[in-house]
Each structure stands twice: as C-alpha cells, then as structure tokens.
PDB file of C-alpha atoms in Angstrom:
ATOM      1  CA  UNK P   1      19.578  57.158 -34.298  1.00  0.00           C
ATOM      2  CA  UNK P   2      20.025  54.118 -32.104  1.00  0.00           C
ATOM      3  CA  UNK P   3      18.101  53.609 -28.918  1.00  0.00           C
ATOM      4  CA  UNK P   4      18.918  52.080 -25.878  1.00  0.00           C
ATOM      5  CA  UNK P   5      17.495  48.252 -26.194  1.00  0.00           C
ATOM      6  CA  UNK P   6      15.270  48.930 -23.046  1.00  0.00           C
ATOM      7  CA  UNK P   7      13.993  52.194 -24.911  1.00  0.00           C
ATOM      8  CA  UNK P   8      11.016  52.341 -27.221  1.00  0.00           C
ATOM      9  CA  UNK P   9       9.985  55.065 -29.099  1.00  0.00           C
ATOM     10  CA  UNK P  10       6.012  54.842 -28.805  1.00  0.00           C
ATOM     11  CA  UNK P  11       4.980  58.408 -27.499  1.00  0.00           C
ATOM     12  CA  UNK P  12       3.784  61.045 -30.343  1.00  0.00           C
ATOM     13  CA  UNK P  13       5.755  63.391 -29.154  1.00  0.00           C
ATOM     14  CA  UNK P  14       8.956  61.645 -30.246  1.00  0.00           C
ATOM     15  CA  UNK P  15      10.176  61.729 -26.679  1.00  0.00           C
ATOM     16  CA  UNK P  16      12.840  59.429 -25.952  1.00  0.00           C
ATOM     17  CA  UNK P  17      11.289  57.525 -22.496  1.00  0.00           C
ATOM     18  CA  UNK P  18      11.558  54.756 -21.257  1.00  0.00           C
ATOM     19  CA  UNK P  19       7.544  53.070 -21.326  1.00  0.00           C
ATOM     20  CA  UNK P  20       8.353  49.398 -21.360  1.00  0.00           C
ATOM     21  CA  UNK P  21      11.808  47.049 -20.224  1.00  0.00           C
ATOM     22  CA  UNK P  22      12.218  42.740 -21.209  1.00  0.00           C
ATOM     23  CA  UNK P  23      12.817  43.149 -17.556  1.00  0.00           C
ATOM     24  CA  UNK P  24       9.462  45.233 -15.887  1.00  0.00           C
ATOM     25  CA  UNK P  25       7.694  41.820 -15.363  1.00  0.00           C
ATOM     26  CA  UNK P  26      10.777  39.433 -14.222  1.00  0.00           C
ATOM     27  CA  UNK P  27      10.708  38.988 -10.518  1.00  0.00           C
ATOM     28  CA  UNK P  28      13.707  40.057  -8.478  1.00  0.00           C
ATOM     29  CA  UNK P  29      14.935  37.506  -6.160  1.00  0.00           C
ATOM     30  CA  UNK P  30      17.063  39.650  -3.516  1.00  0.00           C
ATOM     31  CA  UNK P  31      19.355  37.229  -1.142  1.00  0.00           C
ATOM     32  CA  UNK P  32      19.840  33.969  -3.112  1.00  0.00           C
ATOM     33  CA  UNK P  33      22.325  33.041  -5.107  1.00  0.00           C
ATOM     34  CA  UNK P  34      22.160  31.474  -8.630  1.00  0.00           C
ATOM     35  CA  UNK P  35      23.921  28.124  -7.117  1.00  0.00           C
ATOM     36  CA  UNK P  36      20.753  27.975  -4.767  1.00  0.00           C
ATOM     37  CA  UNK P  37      18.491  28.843  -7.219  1.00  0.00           C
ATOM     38  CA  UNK P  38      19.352  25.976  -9.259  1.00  0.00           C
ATOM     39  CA  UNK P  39      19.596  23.545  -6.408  1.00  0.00           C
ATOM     40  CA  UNK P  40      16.024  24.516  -5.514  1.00  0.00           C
ATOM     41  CA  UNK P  41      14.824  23.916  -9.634  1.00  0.00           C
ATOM     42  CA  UNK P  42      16.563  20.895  -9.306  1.00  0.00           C
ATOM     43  CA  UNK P  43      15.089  19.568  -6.455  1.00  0.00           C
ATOM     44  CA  UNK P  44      11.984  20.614  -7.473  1.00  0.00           C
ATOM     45  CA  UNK P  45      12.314  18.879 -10.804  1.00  0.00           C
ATOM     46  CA  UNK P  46      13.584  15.589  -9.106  1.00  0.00           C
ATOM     47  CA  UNK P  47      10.296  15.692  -6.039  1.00  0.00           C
ATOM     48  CA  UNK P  48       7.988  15.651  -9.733  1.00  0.00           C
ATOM     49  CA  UNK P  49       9.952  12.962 -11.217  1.00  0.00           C
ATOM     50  CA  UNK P  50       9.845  10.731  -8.094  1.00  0.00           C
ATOM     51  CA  UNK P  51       5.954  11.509  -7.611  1.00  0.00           C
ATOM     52  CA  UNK P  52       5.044  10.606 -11.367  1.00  0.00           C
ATOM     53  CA  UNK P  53       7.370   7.485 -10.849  1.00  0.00           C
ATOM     54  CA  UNK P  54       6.135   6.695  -7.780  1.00  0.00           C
ATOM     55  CA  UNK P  55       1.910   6.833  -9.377  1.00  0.00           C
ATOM     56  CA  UNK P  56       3.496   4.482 -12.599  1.00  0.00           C
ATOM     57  CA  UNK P  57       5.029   2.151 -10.252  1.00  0.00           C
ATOM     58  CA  UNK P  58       2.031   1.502  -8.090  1.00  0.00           C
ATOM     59  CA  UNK P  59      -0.529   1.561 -10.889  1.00  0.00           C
ATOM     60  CA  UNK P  60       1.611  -1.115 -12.749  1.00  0.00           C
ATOM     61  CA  UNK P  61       1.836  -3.197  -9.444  1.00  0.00           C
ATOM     62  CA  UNK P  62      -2.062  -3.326  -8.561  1.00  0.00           C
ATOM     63  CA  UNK P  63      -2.577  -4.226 -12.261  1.00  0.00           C
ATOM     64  CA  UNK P  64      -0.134  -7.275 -11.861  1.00  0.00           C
ATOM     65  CA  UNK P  65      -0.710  -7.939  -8.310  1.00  0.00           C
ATOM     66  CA  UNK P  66      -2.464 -11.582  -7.556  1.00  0.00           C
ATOM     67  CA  UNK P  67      -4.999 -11.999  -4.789  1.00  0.00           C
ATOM     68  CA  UNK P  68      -3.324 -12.792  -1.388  1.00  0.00           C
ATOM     69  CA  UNK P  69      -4.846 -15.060   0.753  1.00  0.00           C
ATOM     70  CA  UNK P  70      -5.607 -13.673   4.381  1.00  0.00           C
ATOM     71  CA  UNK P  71      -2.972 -13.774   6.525  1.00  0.00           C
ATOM     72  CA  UNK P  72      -2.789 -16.107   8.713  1.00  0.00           C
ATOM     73  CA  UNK P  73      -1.263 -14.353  11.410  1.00  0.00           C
ATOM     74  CA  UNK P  74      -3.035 -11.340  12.926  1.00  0.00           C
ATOM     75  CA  UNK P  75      -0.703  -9.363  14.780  1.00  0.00           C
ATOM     76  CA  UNK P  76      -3.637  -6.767  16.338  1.00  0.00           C
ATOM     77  CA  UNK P  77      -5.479  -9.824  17.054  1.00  0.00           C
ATOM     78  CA  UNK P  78      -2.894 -11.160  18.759  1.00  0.00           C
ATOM     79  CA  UNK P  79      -2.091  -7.816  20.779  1.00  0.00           C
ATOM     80  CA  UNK P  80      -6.120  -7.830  22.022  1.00  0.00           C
ATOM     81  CA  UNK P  81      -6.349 -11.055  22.615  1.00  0.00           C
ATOM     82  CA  UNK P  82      -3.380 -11.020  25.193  1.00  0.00           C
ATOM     83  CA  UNK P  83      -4.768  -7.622  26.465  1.00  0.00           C
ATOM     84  CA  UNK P  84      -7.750  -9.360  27.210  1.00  0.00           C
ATOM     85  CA  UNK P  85      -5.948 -12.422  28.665  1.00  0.00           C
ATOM     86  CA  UNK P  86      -4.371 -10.101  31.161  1.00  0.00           C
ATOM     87  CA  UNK P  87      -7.206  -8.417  32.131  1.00  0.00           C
ATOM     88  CA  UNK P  88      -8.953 -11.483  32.735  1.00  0.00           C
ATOM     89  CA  UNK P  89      -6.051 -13.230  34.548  1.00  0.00           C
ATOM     90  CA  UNK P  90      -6.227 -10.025  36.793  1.00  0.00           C
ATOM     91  CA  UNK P  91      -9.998 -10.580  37.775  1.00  0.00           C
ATOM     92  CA  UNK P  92      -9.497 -14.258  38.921  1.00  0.00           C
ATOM     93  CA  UNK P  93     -10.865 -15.336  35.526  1.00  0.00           C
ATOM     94  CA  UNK P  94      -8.921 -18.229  34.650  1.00  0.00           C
ATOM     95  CA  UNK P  95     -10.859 -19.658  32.109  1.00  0.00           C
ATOM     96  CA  UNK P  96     -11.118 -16.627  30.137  1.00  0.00           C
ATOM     97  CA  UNK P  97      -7.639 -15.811  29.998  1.00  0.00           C
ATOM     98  CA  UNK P  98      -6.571 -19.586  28.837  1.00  0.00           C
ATOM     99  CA  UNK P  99      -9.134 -18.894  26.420  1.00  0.00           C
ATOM    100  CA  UNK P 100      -7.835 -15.361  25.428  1.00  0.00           C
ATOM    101  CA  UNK P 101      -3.770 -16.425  25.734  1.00  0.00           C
ATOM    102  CA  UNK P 102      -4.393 -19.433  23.301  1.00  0.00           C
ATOM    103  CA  UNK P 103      -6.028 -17.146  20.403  1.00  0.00           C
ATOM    104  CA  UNK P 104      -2.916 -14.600  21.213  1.00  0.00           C
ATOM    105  CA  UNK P 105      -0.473 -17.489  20.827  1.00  0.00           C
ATOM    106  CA  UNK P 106      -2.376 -18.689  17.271  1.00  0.00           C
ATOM    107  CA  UNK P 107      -2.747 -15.161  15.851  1.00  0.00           C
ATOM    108  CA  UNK P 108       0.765 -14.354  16.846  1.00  0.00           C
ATOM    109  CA  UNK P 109       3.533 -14.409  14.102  1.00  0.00           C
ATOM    110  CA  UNK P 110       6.006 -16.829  14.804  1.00  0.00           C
ATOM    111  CA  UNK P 111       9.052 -14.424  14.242  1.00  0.00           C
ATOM    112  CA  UNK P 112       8.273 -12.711  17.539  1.00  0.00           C
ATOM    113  CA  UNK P 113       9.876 -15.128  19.332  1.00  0.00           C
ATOM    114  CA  UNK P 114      10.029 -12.839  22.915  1.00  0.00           C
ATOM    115  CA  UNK P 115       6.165 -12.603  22.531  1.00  0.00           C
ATOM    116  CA  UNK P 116       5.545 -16.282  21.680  1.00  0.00           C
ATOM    117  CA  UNK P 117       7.456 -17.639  24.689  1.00  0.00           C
ATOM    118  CA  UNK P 118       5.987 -14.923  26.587  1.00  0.00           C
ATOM    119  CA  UNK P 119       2.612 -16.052  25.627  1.00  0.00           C
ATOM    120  CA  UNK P 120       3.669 -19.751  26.129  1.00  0.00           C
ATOM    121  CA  UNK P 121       4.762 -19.397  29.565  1.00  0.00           C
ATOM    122  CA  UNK P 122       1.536 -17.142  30.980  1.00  0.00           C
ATOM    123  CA  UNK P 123      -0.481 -20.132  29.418  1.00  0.00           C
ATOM    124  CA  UNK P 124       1.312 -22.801  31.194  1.00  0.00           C
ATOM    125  CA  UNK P 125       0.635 -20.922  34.408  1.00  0.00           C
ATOM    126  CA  UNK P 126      -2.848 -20.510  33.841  1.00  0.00           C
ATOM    127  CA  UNK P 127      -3.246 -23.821  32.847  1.00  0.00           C
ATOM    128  CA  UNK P 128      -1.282 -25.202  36.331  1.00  0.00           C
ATOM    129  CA  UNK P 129      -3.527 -22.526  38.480  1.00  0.00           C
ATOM    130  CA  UNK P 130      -6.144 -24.045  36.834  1.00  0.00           C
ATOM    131  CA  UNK P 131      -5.500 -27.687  37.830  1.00  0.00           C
ATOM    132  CA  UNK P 132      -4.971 -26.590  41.594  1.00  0.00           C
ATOM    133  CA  UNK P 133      -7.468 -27.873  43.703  1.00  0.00           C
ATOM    134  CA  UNK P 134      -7.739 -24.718  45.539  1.00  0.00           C
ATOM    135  CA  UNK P 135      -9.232 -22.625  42.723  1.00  0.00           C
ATOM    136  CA  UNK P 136     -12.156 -25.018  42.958  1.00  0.00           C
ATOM    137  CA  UNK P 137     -13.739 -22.197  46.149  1.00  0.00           C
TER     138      UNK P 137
END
C-alpha cells in the first residue's frame, strides 16, 4: 500500500489522515514573486556583508592610525568668531570686532577663499573706521 508522501499513518485506527505535511510549518508568501524574493535575500545578504566589512575596515584603521596633530584651522571657530565680529561691529564696538575678525581670519581654512577675502575686507574697514578721528567722541 503506498501513501501519499504528505500522508502518515500514525492513528491506531489505521485511518488513512492526513496529521502532519513537510509543508504545515513553511510560511506562505502570497503576492511576491520568486525573482523578488531573491532580490530581497540578496540584498539582504550584501547590507551584512557591507556592515561586517565596514566594522573590519575601521577596526584595522584605528589600529594603524597615527596621532594627528590639532588642526590648525578651526572652521567653527572661525564661524563664531566672525559672528561675534559682526555683532560687535553692529554695537559701535570697533575694537572688539578687529579683535574678533582677526581670530576668524587665523582660524579660517585657507581654501575658502570667498570667506577669507570676505574676512579681509571687513577688517580693513574696521581698521580705517578705527583710524578716523571722528570715532574718538
């Protein structure tokens, strides 16, 4: 007698029902094709691979990586310093904002060529408002 491969005889009665499939437990995924199923394993697969790749490479790189010395250009400095240059140009404070424009200009990375020249000409003026005789009230 041959039974259907998703049949098992296990009842005492000898009753030929179906109590257990290879397939009861396997999840049915309604909608989505096997060519999308595979792109989303393989996808999958490939976000793990970069992520493990991605730990290696940086754990090998701060083991091998020398001491930098602090750079020498700050540009955040730079930004608050000319923010507070500004603010003190604004409240007649000429002094202050020489002060604050020239620590801009030295924190300020040279590549930034608008801001330098920027910061080089507001300097200038201060400097010139500062030599008028008139701002001596």
């Amino acid at each position: 007698m041959a039974l259907h491969p998703q049949m098992k005889m296990g009842s005492s009665s000898g009753e030929g029902r179906p109590q257990w499939s290879v397939l009861d437990n396997v999840k049915r995924i309604s909608g989505t094709s096997p060519e999308t199923l595979m792109a989303e394993i393989n996808t999958g697969i490939t976000n793990i691979e970069l992520a493990r790749a991605t730990a290696l490479l940086e754990s090998v790189a701060r083991a091998t990586a020398r001491p930098t010395p602090p750079p020498q250009y700050d540009v955040r400095m730079a930004d608050e310093a000319y923010r507070a240059g500004c603010a003190a140009l604004a409240a007649g404070q000429l002094d202050e904002a020489l002060h604050s424009l020239t620590i801009s200009l030295s924190k300020c990375p040279p590549d930034k060529t608008s801001a330098v020249a920027k910061l080089q000409s507001l300097i200038s003026l201060t400097s010139q408002q500062l030599q008028r005789p008139s701002n001596s009230n």
